[in-house]
CSV table of C-alpha atoms and ligand atoms in Angstrom, one decimal:
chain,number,residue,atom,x,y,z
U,204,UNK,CA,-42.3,13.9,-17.0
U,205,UNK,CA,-43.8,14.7,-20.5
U,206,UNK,CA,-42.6,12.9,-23.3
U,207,UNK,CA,-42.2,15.7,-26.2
U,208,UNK,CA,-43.1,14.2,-29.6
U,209,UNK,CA,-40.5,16.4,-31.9
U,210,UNK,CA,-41.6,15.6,-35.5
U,211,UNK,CA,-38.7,15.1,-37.6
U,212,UNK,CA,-39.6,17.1,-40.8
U,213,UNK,CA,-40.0,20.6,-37.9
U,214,UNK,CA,-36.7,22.7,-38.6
U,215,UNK,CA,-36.3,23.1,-35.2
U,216,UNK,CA,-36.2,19.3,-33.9
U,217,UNK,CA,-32.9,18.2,-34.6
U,218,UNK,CA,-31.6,21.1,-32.3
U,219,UNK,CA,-34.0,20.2,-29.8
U,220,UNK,CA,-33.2,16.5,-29.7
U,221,UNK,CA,-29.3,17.2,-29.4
U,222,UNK,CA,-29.8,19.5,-26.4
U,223,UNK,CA,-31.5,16.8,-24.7
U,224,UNK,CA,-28.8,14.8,-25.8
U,225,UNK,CA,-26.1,17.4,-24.4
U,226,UNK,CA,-27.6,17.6,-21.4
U,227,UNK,CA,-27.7,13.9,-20.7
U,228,UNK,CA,-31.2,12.6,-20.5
U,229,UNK,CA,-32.8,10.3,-23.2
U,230,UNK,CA,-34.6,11.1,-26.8
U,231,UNK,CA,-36.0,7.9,-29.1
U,232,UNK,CA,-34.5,8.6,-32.3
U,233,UNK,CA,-36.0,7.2,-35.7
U,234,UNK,CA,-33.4,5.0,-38.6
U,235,UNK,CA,-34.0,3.1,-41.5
U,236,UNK,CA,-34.3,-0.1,-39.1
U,237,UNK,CA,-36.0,0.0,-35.9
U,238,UNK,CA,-36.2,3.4,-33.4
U,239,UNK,CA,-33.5,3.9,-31.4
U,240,UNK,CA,-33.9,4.8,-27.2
U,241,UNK,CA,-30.6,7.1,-27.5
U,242,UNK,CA,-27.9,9.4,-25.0
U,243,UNK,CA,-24.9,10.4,-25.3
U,244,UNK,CA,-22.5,7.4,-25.9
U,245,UNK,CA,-19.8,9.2,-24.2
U,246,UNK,CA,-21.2,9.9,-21.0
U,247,UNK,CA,-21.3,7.0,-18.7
U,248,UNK,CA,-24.6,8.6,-16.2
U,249,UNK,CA,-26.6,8.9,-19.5
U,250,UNK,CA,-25.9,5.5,-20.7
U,251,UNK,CA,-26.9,4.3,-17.4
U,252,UNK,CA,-30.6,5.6,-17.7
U,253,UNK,CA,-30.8,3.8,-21.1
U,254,UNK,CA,-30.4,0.2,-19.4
U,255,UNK,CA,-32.9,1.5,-16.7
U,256,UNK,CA,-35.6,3.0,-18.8
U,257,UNK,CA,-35.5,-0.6,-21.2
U,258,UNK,CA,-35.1,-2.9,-18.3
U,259,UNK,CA,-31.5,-4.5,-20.0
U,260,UNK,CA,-29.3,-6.8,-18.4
U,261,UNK,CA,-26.3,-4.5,-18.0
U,262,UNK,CA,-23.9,-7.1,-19.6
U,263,UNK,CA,-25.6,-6.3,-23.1
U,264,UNK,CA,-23.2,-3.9,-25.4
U,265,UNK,CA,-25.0,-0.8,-26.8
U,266,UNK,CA,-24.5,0.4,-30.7
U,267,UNK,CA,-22.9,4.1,-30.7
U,268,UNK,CA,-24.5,5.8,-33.8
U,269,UNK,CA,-21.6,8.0,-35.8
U,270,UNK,CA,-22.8,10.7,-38.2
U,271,UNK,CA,-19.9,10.1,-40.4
U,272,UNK,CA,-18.0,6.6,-41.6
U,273,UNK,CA,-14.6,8.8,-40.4
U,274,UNK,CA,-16.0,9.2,-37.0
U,275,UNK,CA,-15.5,5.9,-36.1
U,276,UNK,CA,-11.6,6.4,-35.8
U,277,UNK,CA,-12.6,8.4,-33.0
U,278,UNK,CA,-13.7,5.6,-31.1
U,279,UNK,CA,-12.0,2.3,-32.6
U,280,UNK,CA,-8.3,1.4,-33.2
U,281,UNK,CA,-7.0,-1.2,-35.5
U,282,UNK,CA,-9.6,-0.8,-37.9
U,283,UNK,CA,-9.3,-3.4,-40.5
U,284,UNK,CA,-9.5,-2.7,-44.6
U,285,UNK,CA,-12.3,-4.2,-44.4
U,286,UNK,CA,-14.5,-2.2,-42.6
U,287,UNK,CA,-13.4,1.2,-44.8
U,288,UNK,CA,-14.6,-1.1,-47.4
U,289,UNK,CA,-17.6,-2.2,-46.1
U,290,UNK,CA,-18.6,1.5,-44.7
U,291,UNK,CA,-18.1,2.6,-48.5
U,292,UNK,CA,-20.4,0.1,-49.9
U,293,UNK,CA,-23.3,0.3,-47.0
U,294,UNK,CA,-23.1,3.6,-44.8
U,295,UNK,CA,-25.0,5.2,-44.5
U,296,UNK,CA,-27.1,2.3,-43.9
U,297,UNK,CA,-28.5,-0.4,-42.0
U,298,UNK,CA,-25.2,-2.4,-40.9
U,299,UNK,CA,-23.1,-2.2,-37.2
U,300,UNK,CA,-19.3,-3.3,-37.2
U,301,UNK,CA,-17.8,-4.7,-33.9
U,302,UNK,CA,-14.4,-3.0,-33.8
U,303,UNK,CA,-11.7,-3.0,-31.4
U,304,UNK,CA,-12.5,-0.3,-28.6
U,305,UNK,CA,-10.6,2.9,-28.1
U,306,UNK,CA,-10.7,4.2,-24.2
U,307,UNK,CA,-12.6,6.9,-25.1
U,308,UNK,CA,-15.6,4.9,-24.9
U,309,UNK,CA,-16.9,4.4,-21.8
U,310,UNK,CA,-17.3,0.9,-20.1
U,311,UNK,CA,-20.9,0.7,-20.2
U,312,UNK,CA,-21.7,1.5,-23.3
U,313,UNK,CA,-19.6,-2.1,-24.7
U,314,UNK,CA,-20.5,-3.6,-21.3
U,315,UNK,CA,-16.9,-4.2,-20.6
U,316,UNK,CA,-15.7,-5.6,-23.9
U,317,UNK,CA,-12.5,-4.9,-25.5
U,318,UNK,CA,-14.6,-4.1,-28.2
U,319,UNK,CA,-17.3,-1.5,-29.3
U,320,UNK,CA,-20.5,-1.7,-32.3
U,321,UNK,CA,-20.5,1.4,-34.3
U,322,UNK,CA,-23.1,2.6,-37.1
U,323,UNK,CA,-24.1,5.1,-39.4
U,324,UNK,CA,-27.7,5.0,-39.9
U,325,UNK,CA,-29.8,6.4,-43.1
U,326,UNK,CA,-31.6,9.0,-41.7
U,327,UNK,CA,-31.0,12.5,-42.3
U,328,UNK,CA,-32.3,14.3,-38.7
U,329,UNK,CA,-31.3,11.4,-36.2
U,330,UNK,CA,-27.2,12.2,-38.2
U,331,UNK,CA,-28.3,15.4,-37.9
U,332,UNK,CA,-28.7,14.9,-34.0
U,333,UNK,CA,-25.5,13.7,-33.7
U,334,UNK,CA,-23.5,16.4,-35.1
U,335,UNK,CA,-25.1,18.7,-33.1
U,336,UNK,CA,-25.1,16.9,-29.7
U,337,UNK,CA,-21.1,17.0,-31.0
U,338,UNK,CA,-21.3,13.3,-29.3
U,339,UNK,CA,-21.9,9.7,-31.0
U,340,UNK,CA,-25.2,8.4,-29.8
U,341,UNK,CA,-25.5,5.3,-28.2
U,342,UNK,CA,-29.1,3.5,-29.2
U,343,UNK,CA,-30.3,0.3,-28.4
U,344,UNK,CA,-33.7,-0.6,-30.1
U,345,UNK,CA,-36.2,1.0,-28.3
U,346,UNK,CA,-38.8,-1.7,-27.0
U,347,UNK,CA,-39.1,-2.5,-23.3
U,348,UNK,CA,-36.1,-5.5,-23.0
U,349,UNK,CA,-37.2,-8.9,-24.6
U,350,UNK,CA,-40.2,-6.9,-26.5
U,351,UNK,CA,-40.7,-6.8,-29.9
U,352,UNK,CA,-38.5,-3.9,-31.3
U,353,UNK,CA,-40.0,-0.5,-31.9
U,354,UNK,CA,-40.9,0.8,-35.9
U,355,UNK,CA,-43.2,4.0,-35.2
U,356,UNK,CA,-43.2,6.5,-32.6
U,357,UNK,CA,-46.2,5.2,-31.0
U,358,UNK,CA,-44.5,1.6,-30.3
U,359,UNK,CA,-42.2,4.4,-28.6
U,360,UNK,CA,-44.7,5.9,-26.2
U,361,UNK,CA,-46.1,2.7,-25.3
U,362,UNK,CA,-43.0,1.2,-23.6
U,363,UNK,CA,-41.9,4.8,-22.6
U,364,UNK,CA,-44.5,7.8,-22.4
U,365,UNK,CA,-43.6,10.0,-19.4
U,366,UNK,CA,-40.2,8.2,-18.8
U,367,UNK,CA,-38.1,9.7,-21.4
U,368,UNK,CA,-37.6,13.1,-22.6
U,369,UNK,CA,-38.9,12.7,-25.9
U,370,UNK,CA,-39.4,10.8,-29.8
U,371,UNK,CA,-38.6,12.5,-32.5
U,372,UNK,CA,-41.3,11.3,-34.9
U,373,UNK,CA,-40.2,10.2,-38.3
U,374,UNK,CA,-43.0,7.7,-39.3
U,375,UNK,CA,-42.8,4.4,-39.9
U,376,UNK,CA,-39.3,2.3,-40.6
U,377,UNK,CA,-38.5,1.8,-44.0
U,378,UNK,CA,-36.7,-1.4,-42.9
U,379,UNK,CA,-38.4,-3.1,-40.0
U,380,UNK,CA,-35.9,-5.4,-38.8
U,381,UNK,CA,-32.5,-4.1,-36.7
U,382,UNK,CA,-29.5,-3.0,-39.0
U,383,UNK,CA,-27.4,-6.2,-39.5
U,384,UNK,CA,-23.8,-6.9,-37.2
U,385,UNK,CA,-20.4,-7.9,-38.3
U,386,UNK,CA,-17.8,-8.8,-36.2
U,387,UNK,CA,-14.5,-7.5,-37.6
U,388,UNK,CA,-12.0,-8.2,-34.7
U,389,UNK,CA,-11.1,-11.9,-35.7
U,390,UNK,CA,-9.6,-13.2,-38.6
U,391,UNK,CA,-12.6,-13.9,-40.2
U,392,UNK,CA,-15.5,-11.7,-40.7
U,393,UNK,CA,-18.4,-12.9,-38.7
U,394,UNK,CA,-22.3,-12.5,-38.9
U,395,UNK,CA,-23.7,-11.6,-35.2
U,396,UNK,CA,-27.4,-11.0,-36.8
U,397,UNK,CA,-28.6,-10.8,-40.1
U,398,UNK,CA,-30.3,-7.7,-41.3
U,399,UNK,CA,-31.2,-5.3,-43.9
U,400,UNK,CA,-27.8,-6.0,-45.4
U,401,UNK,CA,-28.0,-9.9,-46.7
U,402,UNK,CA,-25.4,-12.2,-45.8
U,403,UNK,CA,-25.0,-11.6,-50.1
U,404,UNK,CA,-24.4,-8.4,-50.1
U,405,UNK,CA,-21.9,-8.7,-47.4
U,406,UNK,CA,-20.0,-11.6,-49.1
U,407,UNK,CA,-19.2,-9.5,-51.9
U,408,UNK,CA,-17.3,-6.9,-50.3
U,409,UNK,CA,-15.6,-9.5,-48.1
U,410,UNK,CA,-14.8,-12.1,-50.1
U,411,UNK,CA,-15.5,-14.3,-46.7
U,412,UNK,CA,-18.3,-14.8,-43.8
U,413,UNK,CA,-18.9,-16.8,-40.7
U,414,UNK,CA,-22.1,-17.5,-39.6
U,415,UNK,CA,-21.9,-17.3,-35.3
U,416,UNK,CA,-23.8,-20.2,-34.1
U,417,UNK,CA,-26.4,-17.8,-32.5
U,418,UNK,CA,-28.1,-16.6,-35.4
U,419,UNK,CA,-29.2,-20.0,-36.2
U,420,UNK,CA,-30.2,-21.5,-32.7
U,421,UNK,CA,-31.3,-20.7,-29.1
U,422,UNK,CA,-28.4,-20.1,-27.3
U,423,UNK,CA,-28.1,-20.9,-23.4
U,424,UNK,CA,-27.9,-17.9,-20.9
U,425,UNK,CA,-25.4,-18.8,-19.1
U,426,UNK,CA,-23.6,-19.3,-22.7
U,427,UNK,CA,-20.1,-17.1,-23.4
U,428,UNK,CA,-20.9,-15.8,-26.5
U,429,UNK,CA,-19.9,-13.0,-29.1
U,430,UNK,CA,-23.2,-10.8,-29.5
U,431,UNK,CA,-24.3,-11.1,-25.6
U,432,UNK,CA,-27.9,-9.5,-26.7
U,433,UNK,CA,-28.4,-13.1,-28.8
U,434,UNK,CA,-28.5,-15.5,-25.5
U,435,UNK,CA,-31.7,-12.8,-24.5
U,436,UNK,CA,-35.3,-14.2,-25.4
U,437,UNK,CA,-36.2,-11.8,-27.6
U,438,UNK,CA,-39.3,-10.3,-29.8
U,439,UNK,CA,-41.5,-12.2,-28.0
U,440,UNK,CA,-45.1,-11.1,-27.3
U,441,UNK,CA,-46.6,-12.8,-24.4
U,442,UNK,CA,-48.2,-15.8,-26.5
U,443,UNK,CA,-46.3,-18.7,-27.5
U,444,UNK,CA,-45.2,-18.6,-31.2
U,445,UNK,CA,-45.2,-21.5,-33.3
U,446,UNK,CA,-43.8,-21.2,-36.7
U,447,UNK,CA,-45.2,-23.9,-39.0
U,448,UNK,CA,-43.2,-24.4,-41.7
U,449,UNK,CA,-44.3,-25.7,-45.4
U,450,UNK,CA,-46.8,-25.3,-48.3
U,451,UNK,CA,-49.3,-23.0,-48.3
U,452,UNK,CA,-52.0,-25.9,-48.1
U,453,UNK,CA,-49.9,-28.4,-45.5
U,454,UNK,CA,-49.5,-25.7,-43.6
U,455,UNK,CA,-52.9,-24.0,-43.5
U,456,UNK,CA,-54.4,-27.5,-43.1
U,457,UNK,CA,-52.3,-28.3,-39.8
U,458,UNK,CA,-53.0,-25.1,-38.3
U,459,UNK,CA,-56.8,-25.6,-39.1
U,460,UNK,CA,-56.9,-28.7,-37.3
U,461,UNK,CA,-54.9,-27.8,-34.5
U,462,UNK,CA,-56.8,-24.3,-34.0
U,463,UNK,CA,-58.1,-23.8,-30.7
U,464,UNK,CA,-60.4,-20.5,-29.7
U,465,UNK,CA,-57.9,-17.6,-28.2
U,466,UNK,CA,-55.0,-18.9,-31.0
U,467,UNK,CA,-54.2,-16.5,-33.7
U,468,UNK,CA,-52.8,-17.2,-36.7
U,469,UNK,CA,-49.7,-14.6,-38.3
U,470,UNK,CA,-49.9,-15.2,-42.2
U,471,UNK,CA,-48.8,-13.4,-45.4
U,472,UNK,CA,-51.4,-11.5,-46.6
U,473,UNK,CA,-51.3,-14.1,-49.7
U,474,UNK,CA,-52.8,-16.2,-47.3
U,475,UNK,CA,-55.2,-14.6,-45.4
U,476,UNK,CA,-58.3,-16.8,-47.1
U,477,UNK,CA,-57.1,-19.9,-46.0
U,478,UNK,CA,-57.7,-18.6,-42.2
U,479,UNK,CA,-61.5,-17.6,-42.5
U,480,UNK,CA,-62.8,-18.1,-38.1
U,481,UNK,CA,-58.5,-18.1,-37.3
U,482,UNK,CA,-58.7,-14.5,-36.9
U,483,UNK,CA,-56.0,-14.2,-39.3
U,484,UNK,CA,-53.1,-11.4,-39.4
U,485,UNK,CA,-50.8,-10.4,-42.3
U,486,UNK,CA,-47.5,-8.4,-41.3
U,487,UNK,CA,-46.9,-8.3,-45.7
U,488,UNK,CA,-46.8,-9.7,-48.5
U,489,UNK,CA,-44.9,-13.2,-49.0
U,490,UNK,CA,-43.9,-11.8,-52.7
U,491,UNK,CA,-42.6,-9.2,-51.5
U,492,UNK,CA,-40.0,-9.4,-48.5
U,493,UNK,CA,-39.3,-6.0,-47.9
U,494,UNK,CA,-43.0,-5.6,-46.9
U,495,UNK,CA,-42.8,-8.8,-44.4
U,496,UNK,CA,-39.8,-7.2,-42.9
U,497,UNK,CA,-41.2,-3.7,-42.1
U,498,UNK,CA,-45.0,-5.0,-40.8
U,499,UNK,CA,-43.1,-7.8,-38.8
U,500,UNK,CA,-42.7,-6.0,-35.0
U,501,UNK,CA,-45.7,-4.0,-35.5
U,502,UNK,CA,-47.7,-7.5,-35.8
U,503,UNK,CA,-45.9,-9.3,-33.2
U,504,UNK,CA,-46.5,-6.3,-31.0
U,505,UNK,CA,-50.5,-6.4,-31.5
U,506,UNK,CA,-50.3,-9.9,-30.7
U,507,UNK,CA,-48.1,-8.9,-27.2
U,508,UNK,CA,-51.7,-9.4,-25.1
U,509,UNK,CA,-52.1,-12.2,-22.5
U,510,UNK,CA,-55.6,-13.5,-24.0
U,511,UNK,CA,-53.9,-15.0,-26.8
U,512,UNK,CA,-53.0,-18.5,-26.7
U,513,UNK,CA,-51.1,-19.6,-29.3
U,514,UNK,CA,-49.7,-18.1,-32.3
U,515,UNK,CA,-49.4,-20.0,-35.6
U,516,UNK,CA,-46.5,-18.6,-37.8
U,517,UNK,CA,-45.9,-18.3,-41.1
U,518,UNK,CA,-42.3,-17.9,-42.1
U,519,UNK,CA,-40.7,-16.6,-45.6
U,520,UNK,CA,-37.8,-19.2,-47.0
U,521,UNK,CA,-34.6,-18.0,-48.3
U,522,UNK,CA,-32.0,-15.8,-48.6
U,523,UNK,CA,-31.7,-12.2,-48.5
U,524,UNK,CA,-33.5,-9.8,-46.1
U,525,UNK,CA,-36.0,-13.2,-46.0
U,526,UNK,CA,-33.0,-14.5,-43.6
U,527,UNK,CA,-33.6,-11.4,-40.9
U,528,UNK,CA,-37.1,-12.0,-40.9
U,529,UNK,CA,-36.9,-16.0,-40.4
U,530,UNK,CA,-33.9,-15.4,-37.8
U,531,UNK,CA,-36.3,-12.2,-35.9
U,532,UNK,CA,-39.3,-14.7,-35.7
U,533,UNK,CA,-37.2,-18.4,-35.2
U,534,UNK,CA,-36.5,-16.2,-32.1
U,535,UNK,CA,-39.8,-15.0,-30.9
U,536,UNK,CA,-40.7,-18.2,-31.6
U,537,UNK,CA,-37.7,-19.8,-29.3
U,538,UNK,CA,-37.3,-21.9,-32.2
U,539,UNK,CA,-40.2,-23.8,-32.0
U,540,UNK,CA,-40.8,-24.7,-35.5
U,541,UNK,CA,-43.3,-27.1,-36.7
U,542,UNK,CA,-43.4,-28.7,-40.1
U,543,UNK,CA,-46.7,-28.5,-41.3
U,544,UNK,CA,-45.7,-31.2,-44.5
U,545,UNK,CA,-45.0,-34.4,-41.6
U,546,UNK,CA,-47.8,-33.6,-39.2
U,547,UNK,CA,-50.8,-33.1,-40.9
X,199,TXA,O1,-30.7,-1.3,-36.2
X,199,TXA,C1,-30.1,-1.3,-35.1
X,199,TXA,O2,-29.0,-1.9,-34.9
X,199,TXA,C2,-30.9,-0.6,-33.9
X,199,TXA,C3,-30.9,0.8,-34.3
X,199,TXA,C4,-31.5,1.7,-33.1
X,199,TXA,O3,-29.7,1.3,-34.7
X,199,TXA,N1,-30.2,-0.9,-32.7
X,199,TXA,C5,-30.2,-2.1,-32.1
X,199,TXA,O4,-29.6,-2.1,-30.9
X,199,TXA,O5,-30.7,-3.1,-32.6
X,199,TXA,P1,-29.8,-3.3,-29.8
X,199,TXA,O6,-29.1,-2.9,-28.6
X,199,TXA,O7,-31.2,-3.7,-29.7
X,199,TXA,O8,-29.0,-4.5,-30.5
X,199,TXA,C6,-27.6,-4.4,-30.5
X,199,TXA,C7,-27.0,-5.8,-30.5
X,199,TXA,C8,-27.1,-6.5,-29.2
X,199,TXA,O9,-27.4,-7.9,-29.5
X,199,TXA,C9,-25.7,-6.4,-28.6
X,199,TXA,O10,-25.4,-7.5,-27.7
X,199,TXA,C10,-24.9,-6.4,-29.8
X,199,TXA,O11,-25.6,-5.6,-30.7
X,199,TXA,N2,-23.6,-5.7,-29.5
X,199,TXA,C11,-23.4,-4.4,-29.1
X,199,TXA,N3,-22.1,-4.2,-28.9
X,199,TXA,C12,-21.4,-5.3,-29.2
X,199,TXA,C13,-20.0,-5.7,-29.2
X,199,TXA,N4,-19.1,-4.9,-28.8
X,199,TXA,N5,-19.7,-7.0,-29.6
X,199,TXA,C14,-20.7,-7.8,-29.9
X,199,TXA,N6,-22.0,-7.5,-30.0
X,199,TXA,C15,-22.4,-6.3,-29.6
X,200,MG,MG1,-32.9,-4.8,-29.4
């Protein structure tokens, strides 16, 4: 098969992606967060050849991608106040609500649950898509399973070329990270995984937040747990990450002496002199989060090469979209973190 690379500012891409959609064969679709390996959400045979083409344990839930917040009363019941609310002040944007499932939705797209993860991403051709496929698209991220997720059409081809229909190329993600998933279905809001829409921004409209337990530790995978994509490992290229944790100095010092050849060293660019010999590679700018966010997968995917030994971390602190891009690498990491202050 050859993979069609549709460019998303062509007129006539939208209507080509949709009749691939329609006709039940796969098309990686581009949104503000990560690129989506999408088919019709509806149709259980197309699902099916998502989880083959990535490789994904079938009892991981996929997100179905709505063009419109009213859509999703189409495929939910029960839906809370809250999520109108939180659709009005985010969508279309980077955040998924877990909802209870209507029967419309087939069993494996939610992998069985009672309950289904709908979004409406920013981005005007993949919504485009979706109204004319006349179907919600289900869309995990679009790496190979346990890769680091996929930010540009060529991350796209590389797990995929000649095993999907096609990408429709809209350049790089503006966001980087995947969109951020509350659980609405219990009777407190809860946090499955930080994302481009801070734990802040969320608390705001609801008043209330639970953190789940798998955003901030490796979970076991035989564990029973509410996002069953968190128990994966996940993001991980195939050397061993090792964030270390601390000053600027403590921490370059540390990594200096513990340096071996084949190592690499992942750093904000702020840092990039204190690594002279480390070979050295910035995924942004520690001032500026948005940048570590967006140049995150991309970096962790260069490093994806079995001559690398170890890689040395560098992690942004605080809140914000800082949280997505600690929890992304905490578990490409396997939460393995080193602190850089004690060990010198
Ligand atoms: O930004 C994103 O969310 C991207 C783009 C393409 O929209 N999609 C994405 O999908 O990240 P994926 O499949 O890589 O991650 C979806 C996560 C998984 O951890 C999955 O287990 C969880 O959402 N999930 C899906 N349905 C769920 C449900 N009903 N209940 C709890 N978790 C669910
Ligand atoms: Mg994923």
């Amino acid at each position: 098969m050859k993979t069609l690379v549709l460019p998303a500012n062509l007129q006539s891409t939208a209507e080509k992606a949709a009749n691939i959609i329609k006709i039940g064969e796969l098309v990686a679709i581009p949104t503000e967060t990560v690129y989506g390996l999408g088919a019709d959400g509806l149709n259980p045979e197309a699902v099916a050849k998502i989880f083959v083409a990535k490789g994904r344990p079938q009892d991981n839930p996929l997100i179905l991608h709505v063009a419109e917040a009213k859509d999703i009363e189409k495929f939910c019941h029960s839906i809370p106040a809250a999520a109108y609310a939180l659709a009005e002040a985010f969508w279309p944007g980077p955040l998924t609500m877990v909802l209870p499932a209507r029967d419309t939705v087939p069993k494996c797209t939610t992998a069985g649950l009672p309950t289904v993860a709908v979004r409406c991403p920013d981005n005007t051709v993949t919504r485009q898509i979706i109204r004319l496929a006349g179907v919600p698209i289900a869309a995990p991220s679009a790496n190979l399973s346990g890769k680091p997720s996929t930010t540009t059409a060529d991350h796209v081809l590389h797990d995929h070329d000649g095993k999907i229909e096609a990408v429709v190329d809209g350049g790089p993600c503006k966001i980087g990270v995947e969109s951020t998933i509350v659980d609405l279905t219990e009777d407190r809001p809860r946090l499955l995984r930080p994302g481009g829409i801070t734990p802040e921004q969320l608390l705001e409209v609801l008043g209330d937040l639970v953190v789940d337990k798998a955003v901030t530790a490796q979970i076991d995978k035989d564990a029973v747990v509410k996002a069953p994509g968190m128990k994966y490992k996940h993001y991980a290229p195939q050397a061993e990450v090792l964030i270390v944790s601390g000053s600027r100095e403590k921490a370059a010092a540390y990594i200096r002496n513990h340096f071996a050849p084949g190592d690499r060293v992942l750093c904000f660019e702020e840092e990039l002199p204190l690594y002279g010999g480390c070979s050295p590679l910035a995924y942004g700018k520690e001032s500026d989060v948005q940048t570590l966010s967006a140049g995150l997968f991309a970096a962790l995917r260069q490093l994806d090469d079995p001559n690398i030994g170890t890689v040395y971390a560098r992690c942004p602190v605080g809140g914000g979209v800082a949280y997505a891009v600690q929890n992304r690498l905490k578990k490409a990491a396997a939460f393995r973190i080193i602190d850089g202050e004690a060990e010198v």
